[in-house]
Coordinates of C-alpha atoms in Angstrom, one line a residue:
X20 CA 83.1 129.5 116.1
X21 CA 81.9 129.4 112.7
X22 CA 78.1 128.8 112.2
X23 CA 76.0 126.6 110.0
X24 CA 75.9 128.5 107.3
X25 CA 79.3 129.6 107.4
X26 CA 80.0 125.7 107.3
X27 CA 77.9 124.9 104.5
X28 CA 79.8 127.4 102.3
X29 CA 82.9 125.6 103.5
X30 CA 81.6 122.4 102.6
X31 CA 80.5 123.0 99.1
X32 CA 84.5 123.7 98.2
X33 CA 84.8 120.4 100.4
X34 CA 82.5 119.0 97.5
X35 CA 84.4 120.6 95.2
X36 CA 87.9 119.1 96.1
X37 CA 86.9 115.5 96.8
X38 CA 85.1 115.8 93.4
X39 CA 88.1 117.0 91.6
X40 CA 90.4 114.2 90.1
X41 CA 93.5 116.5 91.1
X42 CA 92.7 116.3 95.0
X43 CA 96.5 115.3 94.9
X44 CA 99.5 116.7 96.8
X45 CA 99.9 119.9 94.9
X46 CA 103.0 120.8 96.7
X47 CA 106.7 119.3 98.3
X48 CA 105.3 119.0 101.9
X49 CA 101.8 117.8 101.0
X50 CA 103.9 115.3 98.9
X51 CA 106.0 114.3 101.3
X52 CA 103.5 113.2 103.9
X53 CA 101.5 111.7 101.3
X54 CA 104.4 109.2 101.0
X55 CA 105.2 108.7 104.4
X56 CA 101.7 108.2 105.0
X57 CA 101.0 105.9 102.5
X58 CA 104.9 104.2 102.8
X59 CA 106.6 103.6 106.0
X60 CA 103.5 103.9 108.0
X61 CA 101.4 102.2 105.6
X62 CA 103.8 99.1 105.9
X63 CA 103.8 99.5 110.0
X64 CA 100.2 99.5 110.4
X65 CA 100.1 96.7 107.8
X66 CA 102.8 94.3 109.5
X67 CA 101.2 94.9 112.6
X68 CA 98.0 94.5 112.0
X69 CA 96.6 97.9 113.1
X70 CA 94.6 98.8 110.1
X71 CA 92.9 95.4 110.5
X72 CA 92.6 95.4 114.3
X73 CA 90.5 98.7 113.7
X74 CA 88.0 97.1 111.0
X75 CA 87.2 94.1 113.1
X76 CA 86.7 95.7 115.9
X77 CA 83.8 97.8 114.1
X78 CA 82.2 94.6 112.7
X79 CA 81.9 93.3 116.7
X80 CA 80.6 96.9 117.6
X81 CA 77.8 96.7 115.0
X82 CA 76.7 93.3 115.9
X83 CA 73.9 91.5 114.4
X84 CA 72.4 94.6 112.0
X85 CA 69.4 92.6 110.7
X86 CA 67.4 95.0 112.8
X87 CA 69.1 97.8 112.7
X88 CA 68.9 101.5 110.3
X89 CA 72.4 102.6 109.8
X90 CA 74.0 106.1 108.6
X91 CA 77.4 105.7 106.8
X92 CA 78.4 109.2 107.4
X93 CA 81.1 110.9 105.0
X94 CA 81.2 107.4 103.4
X95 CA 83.3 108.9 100.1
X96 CA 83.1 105.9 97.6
X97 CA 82.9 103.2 100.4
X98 CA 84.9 102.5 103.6
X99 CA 86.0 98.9 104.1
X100 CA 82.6 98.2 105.8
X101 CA 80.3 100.0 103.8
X102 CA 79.4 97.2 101.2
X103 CA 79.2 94.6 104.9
X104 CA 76.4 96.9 106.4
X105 CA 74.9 97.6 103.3
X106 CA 74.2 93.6 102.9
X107 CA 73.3 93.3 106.9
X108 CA 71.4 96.5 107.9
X109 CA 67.5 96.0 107.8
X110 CA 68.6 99.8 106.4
X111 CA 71.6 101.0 105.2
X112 CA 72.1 105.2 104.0
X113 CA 75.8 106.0 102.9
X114 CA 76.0 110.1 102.5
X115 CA 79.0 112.4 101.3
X116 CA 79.1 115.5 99.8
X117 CA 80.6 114.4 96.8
X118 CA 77.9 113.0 94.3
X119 CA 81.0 111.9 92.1
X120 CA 82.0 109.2 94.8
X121 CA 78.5 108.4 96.1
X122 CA 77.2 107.7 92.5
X123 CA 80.3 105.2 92.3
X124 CA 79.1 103.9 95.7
X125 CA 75.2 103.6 94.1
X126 CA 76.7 101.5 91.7
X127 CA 79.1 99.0 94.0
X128 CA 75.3 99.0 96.0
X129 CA 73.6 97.8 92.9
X130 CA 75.9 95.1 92.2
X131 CA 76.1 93.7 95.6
X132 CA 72.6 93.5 94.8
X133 CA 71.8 95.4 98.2
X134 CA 68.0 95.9 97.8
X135 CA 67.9 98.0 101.5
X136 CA 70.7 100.3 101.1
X137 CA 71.0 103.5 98.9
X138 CA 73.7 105.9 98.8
X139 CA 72.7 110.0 98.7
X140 CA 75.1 112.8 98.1
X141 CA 73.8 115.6 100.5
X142 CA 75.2 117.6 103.5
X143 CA 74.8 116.1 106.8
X144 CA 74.4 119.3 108.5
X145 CA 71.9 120.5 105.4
X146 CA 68.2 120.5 106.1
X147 CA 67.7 118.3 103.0
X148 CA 69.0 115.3 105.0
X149 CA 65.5 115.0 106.8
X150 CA 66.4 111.1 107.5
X151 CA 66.1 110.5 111.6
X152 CA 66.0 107.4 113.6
X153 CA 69.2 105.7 113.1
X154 CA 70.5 102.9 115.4
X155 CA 74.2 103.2 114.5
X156 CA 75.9 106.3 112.8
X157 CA 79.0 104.8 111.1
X158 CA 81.6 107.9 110.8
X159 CA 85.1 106.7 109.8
X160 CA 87.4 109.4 108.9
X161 CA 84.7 111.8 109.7
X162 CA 83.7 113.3 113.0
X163 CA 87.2 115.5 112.7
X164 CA 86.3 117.4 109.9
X165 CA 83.4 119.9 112.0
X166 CA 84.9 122.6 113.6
X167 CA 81.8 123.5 115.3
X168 CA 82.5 120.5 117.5
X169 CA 78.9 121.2 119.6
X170 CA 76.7 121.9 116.1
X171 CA 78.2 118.5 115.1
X172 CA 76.9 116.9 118.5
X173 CA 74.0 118.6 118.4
X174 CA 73.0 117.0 114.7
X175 CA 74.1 113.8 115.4
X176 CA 71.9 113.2 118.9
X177 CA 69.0 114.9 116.8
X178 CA 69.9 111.6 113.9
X179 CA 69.8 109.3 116.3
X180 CA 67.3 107.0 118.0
X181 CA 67.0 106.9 121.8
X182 CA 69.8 104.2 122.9
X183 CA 71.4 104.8 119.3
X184 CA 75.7 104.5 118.8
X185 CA 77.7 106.3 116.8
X186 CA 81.3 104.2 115.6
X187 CA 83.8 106.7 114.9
X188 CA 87.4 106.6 114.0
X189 CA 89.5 109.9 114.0
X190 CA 93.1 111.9 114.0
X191 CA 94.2 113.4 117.5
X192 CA 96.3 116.1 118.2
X193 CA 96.5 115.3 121.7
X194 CA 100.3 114.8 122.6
X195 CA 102.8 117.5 122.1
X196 CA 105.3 115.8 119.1
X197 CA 101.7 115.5 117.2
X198 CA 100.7 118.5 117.8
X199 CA 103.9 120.1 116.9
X200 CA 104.0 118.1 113.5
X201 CA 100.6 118.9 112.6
X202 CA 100.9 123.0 113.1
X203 CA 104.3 122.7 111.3
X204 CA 102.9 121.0 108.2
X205 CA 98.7 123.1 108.5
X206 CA 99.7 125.8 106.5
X207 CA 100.6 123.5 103.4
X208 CA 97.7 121.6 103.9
X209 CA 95.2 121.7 101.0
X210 CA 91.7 120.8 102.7
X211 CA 92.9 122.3 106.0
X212 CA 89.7 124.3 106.5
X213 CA 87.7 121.0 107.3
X214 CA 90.6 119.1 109.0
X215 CA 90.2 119.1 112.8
X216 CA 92.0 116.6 114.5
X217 CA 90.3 115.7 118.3
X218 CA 91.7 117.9 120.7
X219 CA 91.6 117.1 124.4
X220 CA 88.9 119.8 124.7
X221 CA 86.9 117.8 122.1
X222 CA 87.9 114.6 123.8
X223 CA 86.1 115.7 127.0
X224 CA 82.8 117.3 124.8
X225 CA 82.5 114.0 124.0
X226 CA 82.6 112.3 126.9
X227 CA 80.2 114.6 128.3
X228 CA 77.6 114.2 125.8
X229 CA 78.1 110.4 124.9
X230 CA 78.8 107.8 127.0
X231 CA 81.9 106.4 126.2
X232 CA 81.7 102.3 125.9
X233 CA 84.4 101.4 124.2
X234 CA 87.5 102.9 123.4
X235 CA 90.8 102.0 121.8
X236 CA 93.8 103.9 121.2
X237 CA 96.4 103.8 117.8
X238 CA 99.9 104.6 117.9
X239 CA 100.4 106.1 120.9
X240 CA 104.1 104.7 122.5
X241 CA 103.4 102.3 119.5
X242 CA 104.2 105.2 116.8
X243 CA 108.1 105.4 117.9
X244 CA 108.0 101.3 117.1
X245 CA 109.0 102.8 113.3
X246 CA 112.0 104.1 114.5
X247 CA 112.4 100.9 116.2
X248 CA 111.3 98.6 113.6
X249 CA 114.3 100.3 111.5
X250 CA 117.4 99.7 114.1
X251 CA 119.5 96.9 113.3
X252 CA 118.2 94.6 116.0
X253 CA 116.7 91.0 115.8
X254 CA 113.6 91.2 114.5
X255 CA 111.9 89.0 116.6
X256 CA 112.8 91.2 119.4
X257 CA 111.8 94.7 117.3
X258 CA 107.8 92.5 116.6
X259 CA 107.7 91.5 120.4
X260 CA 108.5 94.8 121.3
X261 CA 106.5 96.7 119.3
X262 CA 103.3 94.6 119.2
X263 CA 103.1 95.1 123.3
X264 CA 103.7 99.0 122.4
X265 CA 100.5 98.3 120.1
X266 CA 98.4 96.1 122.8
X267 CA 99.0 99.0 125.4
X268 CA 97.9 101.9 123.0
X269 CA 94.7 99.5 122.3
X270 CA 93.9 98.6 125.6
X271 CA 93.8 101.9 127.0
X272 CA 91.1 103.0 129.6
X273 CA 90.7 105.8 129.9
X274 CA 90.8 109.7 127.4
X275 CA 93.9 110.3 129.6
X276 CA 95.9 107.1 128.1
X277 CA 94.6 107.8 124.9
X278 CA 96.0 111.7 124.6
X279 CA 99.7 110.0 123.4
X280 CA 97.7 108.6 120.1
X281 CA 97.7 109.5 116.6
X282 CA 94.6 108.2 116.1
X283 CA 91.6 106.7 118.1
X284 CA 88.3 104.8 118.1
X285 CA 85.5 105.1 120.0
X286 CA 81.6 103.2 120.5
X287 CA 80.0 106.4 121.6
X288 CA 76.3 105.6 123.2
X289 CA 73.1 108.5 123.1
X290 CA 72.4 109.9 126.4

């Protein structure tokens, strides 16, 4: 397991690549998942509301923020709700390694006119980030990219306040087709060295420090709805179909149910 320096030294290329205008698809099967990615199951998630399902779920796990300091870890140039808990929080701190996209972020702050929120380009797991005490740690996209899985833990208990959450949202590699498509297409993969999909090893570190309050599961049995959504079948029978496929992925209860998913969210509580 690589250690925090080792980590550091991989995060300052990290810096480097999402401050680079050519973090693109630089070869055919980079390329090709790009466009399935942001394609076929861009239009999925969109027609069944998934990407949407995922956002407002967040806004009812961060309640009423008026009293609340919140980290927007890995925040790049803004998620979806980082402008929302900017105007909320009682304090809002967006962080990224990239001082490209957080001085874009800085700026979005500014003209939301955000007087409690300011947006910092430093490493999480630097000791320059001396910030403590946070009440929510917002980490969308995020939590997956520290191999060191238990230094990651570790830093984030030692962030937050005693009874404080962290939101997260994050890629599995938890069912065998998954994990099969993910090894197949790792060696082409550009920023593999800080992409770590949730194993069910890291699924169970996590419910052994955290206590898991909420959880919800995307496309699990729901993912083979594309392939559905394409046979030449009424569609009113392919949405029925497919949108319980999507409820029962959601609604699961427990890490178990959740190993078939691509993707999963999860309230996670301090202990």
């Amino acid at each position: 397991m690589k250690s925090t320096e080792d980590i550091l030294e991989i995060n300052k290329r990290q810096k480097e690549f999402y401050n680079s205008e050519d973090t693109a698809k630089t070869n055919f099967a980079s390329t090709l998942w790009f466009k399935f990615r942001n394609g076929i199951l861009n239009d999925f998630r969109n027609k069944f509301d998934i990407k949407d399902r995922v956002y407002n779920e967040h806004k009812i796990w961060l309640g009423d923020m008026s009293n609340k300091k919140i980290l927007d870890l890995g925040c790049l140039r803004g998620n979806a709700l980082s402008i929302y808990m900017a105007q909320n929080a009682k304090e809002y701190i967006g962080i990224d390694l990239s001082d490209v996209a957080i001085a874009s972020l800085q700026k979005n702050i500014e003209k939301n006119d955000c007087k409690n929120a300011q947006a910092i380009a430093v490493d999480f797991l630097s000791p320059e980030f001396h910030q403590t005490n946070f009440d929510i740690i917002y980490a969308y996209g995020v939590l997956h990219h520290f191999e060191n899985f238990d230094l990651l833990v570790s830093k984030l208990k030692e962030k937050l306040n005693d009874n404080g959450v962290v939101i997260s949202y994050d890629p599995l590699e938890t069912s065998l087709p998954v994990k099969i498509l993910r090894t197949a297409y790792r060696p082409f993969q550009s920023d593999k060295d800080w992409e770590w999909p949730f194993t069910k090893t890291v699924l169970n570190k996590i419910n052994t420090n955290f206590k898991i309050e909420e959880m919800r599961g995307v496309l699990g049995k729901s993912k083979y709805g594309i392939l559905i959504n394409l046979l030449p079948l009424n569609n009113a029978y392919k949405s029925r179909v497919i949108a319980k496929m999507v409820d029962k992925d959601w609604n699961c209860t427990n890490l178990k149910d959740m190993y078939s998913c691509m993707h999963n969210t999860m309230l996670l509580r301090k202990i």
